[in-house]
Short mmCIF file of C-alpha atoms in Angstrom, two decimals:
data_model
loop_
_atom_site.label_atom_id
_atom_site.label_comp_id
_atom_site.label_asym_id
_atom_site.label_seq_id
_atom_site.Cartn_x
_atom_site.Cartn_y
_atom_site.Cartn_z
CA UNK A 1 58.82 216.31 79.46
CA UNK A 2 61.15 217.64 82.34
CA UNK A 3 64.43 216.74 83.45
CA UNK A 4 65.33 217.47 87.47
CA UNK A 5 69.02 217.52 88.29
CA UNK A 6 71.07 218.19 91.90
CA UNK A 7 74.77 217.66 91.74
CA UNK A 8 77.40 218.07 94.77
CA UNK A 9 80.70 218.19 94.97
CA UNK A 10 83.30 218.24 97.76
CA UNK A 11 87.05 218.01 97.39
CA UNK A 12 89.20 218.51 100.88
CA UNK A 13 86.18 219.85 102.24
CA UNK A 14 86.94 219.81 106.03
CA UNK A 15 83.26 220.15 106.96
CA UNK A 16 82.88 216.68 105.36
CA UNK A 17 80.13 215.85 102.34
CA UNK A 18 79.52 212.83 99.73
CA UNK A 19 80.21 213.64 96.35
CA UNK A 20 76.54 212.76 94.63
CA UNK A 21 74.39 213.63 91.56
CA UNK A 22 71.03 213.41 91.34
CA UNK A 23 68.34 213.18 88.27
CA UNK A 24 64.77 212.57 87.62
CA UNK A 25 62.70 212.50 84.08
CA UNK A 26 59.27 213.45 84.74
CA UNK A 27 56.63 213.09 81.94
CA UNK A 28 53.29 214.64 81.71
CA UNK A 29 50.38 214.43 78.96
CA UNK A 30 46.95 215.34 79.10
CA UNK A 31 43.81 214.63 76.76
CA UNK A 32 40.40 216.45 77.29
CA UNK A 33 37.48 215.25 74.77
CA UNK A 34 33.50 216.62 74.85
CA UNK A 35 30.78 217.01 73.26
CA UNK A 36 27.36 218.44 74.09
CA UNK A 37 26.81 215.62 77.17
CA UNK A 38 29.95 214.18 78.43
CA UNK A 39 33.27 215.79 79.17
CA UNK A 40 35.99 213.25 79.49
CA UNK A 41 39.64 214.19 81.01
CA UNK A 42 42.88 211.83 80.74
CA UNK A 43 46.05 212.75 82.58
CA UNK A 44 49.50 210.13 82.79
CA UNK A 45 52.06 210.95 84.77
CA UNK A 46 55.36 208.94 85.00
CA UNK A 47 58.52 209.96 86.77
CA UNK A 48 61.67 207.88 87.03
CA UNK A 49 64.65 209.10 89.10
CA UNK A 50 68.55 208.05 90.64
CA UNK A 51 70.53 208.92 92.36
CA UNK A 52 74.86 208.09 93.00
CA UNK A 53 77.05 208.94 95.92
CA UNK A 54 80.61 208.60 95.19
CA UNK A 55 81.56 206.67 98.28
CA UNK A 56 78.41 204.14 97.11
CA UNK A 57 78.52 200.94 95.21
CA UNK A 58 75.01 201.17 93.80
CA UNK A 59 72.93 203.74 92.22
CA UNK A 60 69.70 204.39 93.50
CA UNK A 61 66.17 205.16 93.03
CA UNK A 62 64.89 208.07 94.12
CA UNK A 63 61.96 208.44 92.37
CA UNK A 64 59.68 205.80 90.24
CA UNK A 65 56.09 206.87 89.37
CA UNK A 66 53.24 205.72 86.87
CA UNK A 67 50.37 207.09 87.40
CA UNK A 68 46.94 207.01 84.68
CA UNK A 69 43.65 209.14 85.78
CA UNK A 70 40.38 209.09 83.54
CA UNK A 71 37.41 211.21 84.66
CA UNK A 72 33.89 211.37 82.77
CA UNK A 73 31.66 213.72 83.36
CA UNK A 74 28.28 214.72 82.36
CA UNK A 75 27.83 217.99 81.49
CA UNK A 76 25.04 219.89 83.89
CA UNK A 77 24.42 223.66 84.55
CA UNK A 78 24.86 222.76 88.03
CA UNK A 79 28.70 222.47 89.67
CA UNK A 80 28.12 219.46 91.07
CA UNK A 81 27.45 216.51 87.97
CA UNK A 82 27.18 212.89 88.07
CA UNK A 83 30.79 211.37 87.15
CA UNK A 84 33.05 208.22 87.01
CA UNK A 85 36.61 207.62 86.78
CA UNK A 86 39.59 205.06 86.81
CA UNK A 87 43.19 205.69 88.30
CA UNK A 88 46.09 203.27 87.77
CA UNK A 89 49.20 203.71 90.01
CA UNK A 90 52.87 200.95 89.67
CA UNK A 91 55.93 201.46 89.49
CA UNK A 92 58.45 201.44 86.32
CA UNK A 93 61.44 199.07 87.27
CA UNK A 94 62.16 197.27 90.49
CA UNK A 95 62.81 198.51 93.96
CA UNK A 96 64.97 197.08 96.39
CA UNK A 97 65.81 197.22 100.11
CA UNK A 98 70.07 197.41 100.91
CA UNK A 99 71.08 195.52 104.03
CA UNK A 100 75.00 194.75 105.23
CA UNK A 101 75.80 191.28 104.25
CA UNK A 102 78.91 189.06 104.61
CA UNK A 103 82.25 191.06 105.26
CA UNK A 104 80.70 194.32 106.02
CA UNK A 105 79.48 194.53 102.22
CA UNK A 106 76.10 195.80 101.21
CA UNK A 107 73.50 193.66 99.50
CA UNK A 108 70.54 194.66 97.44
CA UNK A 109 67.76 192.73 97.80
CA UNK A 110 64.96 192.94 95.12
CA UNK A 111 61.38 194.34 96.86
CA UNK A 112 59.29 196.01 94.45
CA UNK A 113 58.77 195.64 90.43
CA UNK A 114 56.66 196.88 87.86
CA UNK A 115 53.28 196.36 88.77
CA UNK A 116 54.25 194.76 91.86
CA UNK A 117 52.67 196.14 93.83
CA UNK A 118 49.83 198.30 91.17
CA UNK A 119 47.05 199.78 92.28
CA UNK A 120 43.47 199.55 90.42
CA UNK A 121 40.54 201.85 91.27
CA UNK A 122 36.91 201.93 89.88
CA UNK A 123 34.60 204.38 90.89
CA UNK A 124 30.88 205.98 90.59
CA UNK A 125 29.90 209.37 92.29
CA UNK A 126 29.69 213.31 91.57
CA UNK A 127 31.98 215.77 90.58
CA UNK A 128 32.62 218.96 91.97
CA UNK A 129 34.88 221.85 88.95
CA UNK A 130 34.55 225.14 89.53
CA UNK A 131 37.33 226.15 86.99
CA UNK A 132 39.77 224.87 84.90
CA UNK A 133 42.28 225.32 87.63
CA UNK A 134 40.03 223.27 90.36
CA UNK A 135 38.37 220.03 90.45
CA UNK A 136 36.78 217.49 93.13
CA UNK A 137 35.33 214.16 92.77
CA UNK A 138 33.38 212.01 95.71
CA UNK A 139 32.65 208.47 94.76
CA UNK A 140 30.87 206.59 97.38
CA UNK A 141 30.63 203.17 95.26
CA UNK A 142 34.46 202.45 94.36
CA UNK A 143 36.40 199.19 93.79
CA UNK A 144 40.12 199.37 94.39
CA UNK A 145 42.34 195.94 93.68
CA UNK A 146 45.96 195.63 94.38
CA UNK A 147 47.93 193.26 92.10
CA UNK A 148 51.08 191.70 92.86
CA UNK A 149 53.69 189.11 91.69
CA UNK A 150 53.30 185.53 93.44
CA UNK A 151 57.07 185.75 93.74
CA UNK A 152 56.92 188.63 96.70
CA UNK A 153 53.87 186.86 98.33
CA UNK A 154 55.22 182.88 97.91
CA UNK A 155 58.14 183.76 100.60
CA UNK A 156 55.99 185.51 103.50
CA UNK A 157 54.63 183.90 106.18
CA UNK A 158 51.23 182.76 107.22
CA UNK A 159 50.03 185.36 109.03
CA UNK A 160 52.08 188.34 107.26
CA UNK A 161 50.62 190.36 104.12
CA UNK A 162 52.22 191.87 101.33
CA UNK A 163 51.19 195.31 100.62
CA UNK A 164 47.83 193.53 102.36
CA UNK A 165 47.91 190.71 99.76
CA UNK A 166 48.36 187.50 101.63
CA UNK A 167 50.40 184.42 101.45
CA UNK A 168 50.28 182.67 97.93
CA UNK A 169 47.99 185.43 96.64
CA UNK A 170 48.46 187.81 93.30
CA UNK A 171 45.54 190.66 94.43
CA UNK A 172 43.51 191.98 97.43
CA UNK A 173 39.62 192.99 96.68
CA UNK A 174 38.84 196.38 98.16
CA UNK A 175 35.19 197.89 97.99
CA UNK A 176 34.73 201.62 99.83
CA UNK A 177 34.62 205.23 99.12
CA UNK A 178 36.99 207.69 97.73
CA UNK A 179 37.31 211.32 97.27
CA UNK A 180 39.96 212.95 94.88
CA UNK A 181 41.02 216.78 94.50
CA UNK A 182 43.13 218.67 91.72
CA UNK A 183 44.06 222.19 92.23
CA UNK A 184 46.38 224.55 90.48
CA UNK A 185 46.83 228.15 91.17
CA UNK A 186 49.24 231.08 89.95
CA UNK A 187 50.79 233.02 93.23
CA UNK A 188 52.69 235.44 91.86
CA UNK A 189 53.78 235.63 88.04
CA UNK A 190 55.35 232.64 86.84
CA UNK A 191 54.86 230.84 90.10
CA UNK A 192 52.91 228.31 90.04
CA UNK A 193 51.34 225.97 93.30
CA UNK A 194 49.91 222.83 92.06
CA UNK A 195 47.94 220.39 94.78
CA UNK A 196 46.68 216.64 93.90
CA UNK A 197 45.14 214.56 97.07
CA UNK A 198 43.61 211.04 97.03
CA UNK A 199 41.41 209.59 99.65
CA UNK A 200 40.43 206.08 100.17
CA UNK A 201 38.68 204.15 102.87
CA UNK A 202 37.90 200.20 102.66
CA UNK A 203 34.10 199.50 103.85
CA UNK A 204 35.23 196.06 104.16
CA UNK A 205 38.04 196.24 107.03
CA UNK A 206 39.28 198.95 108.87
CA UNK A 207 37.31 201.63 107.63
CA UNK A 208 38.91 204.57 110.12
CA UNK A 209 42.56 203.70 108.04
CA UNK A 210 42.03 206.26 105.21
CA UNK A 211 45.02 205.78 103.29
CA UNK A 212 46.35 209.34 101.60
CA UNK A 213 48.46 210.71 98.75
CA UNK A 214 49.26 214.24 98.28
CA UNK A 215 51.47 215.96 96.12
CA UNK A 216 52.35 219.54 96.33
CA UNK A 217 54.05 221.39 93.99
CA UNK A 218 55.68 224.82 93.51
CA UNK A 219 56.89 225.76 90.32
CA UNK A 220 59.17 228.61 89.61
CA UNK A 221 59.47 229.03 85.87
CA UNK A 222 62.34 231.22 84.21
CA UNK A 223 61.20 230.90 81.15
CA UNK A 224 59.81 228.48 78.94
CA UNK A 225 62.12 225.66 79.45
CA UNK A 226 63.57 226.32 82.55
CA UNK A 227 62.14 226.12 86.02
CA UNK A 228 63.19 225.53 89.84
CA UNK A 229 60.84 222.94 91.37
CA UNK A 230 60.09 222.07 94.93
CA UNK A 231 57.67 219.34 95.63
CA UNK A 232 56.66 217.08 98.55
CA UNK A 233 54.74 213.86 98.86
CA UNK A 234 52.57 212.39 101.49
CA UNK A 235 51.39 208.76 101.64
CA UNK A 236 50.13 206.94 104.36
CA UNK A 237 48.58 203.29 103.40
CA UNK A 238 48.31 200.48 106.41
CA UNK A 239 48.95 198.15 103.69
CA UNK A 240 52.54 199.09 102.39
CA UNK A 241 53.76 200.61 106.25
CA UNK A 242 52.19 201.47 109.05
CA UNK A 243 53.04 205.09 109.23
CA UNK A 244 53.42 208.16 107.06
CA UNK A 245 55.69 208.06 103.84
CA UNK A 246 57.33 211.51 102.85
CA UNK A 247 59.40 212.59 99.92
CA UNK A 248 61.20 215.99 98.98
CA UNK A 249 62.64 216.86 96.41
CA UNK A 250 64.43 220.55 95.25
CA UNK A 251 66.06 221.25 92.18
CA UNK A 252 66.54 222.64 88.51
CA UNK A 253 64.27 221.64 86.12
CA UNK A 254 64.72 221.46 82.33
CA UNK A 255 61.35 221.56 80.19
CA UNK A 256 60.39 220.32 76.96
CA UNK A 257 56.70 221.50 76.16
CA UNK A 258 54.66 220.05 73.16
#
């Protein structure tokens, strides 16, 4: 468990600056089971996080994450073994978009909620680990569906999607490939680089829009519970927005192993 904070503060500061504070919870768990044939890894990873400028009405998100990987392996002298796995990625509480509304006052309008949009993947392939601190898995068969609530997809057009669902519908069908990478690596002492990518391509349209999602990040620990963090985020899916998604985020981070 790990709590990020960032706090600013400006009083007759002629350069100008919003009063804000930032944090984000982050939670991480992993489960590893084997015996002399299969070798099966579970990782969950949820992160919620806000955000409040002074000069601001509402709080809000910065960060909202729920993410469930499950890998099984079969145990081989070989590197590369037959494996499987599922991955589950939502969203905790609802998003929403801010626009400027009647007398110059801003309106939230709900966009997003848990499991609206969440994404479902099935797949069937090999496995590449060469350590503990590096693993790769190709999966040529895999079924992805994204799930939705009626609500969002009741109030678009005909011709418009949401988050590729269309009008009236709760889930889009996907069936295409996917390839998925987990690396972590030590730099110097007590600095730690961590990467995660996912790769997915639809055989059934558009097969050249791979959509993406990296994380990188750098961990700086100072001891045992505390820790600077730096971490970025990549995403590029067709269905969501047509062009790439990026989040940064810097700060101090407070850590509660068990």
């Amino acid at each position: 468990i790990g709590l990020l904070v960032n706090q600013s503060s400006f009083n007759n500061w002629l350069a100008g600056g919003p009063t804000n504070f930032s944090g984000t919870l982050n939670f991480d768990y992993n489960i590893t089971f084997q015996d002399e044939v299969w070798l099966w890894t579970a990782t969950a990873d949820v992160a919620l996080g806000y955000a409040k400028i002074d000069s601001e009405e509402f709080v809000k998100k910065t960060e909202d994450r729920l993410a469930i990987d499950a890998v099984l392996e079969r145990k081989s002298n070989k590197r590369w073994k037959w494996s499987s796995s599922i991955n589950l990625k939502t969203q905790n509480t609802p998003g929403y978009t801010f626009v400027e509304g009647q007398n110059n006052q801003i309106e939230r309008i709900k966009s997003t909620a848990f499991f609206s949009p969440a994404y479902l993947r099935l797949g069937v392939g090999t496995s590449y680990r060469k350590s503990e601190s590096f693993s790769l898995q190709f999966q040529p068969l895999t079924g992805r569906v994204i799930l939705v609530d009626k609500v969002f997809t009741q109030s678009i057009g005909p011709g418009d999607s949401y988050f590729g669902v269309k009008q009236g519908e709760s889930a889009r069908w996907e069936a295409g490939a996917s390839l998925s990478m987990q690396a972590k690596h030590e730099l110097v002492k007590n600095v730690f680089f961590s990467n995660t990518l996912s790769l997915f391509s639809n055989y059934l349209t558009e097969t050249k829009n791979i959509d993406l999602d990296y994380t990188g990040t750098l961990d700086m620990k100072v001891n045992k519970y505390l820790s600077a963090m730096l971490e970025l985020q990549l995403v590029y899916d067709d269905n969501a927005l047509n062009d790439l998604q990026l989040r940064q985020v810097f700060g101090l981070a407070l850590s509660v192993p068990f």
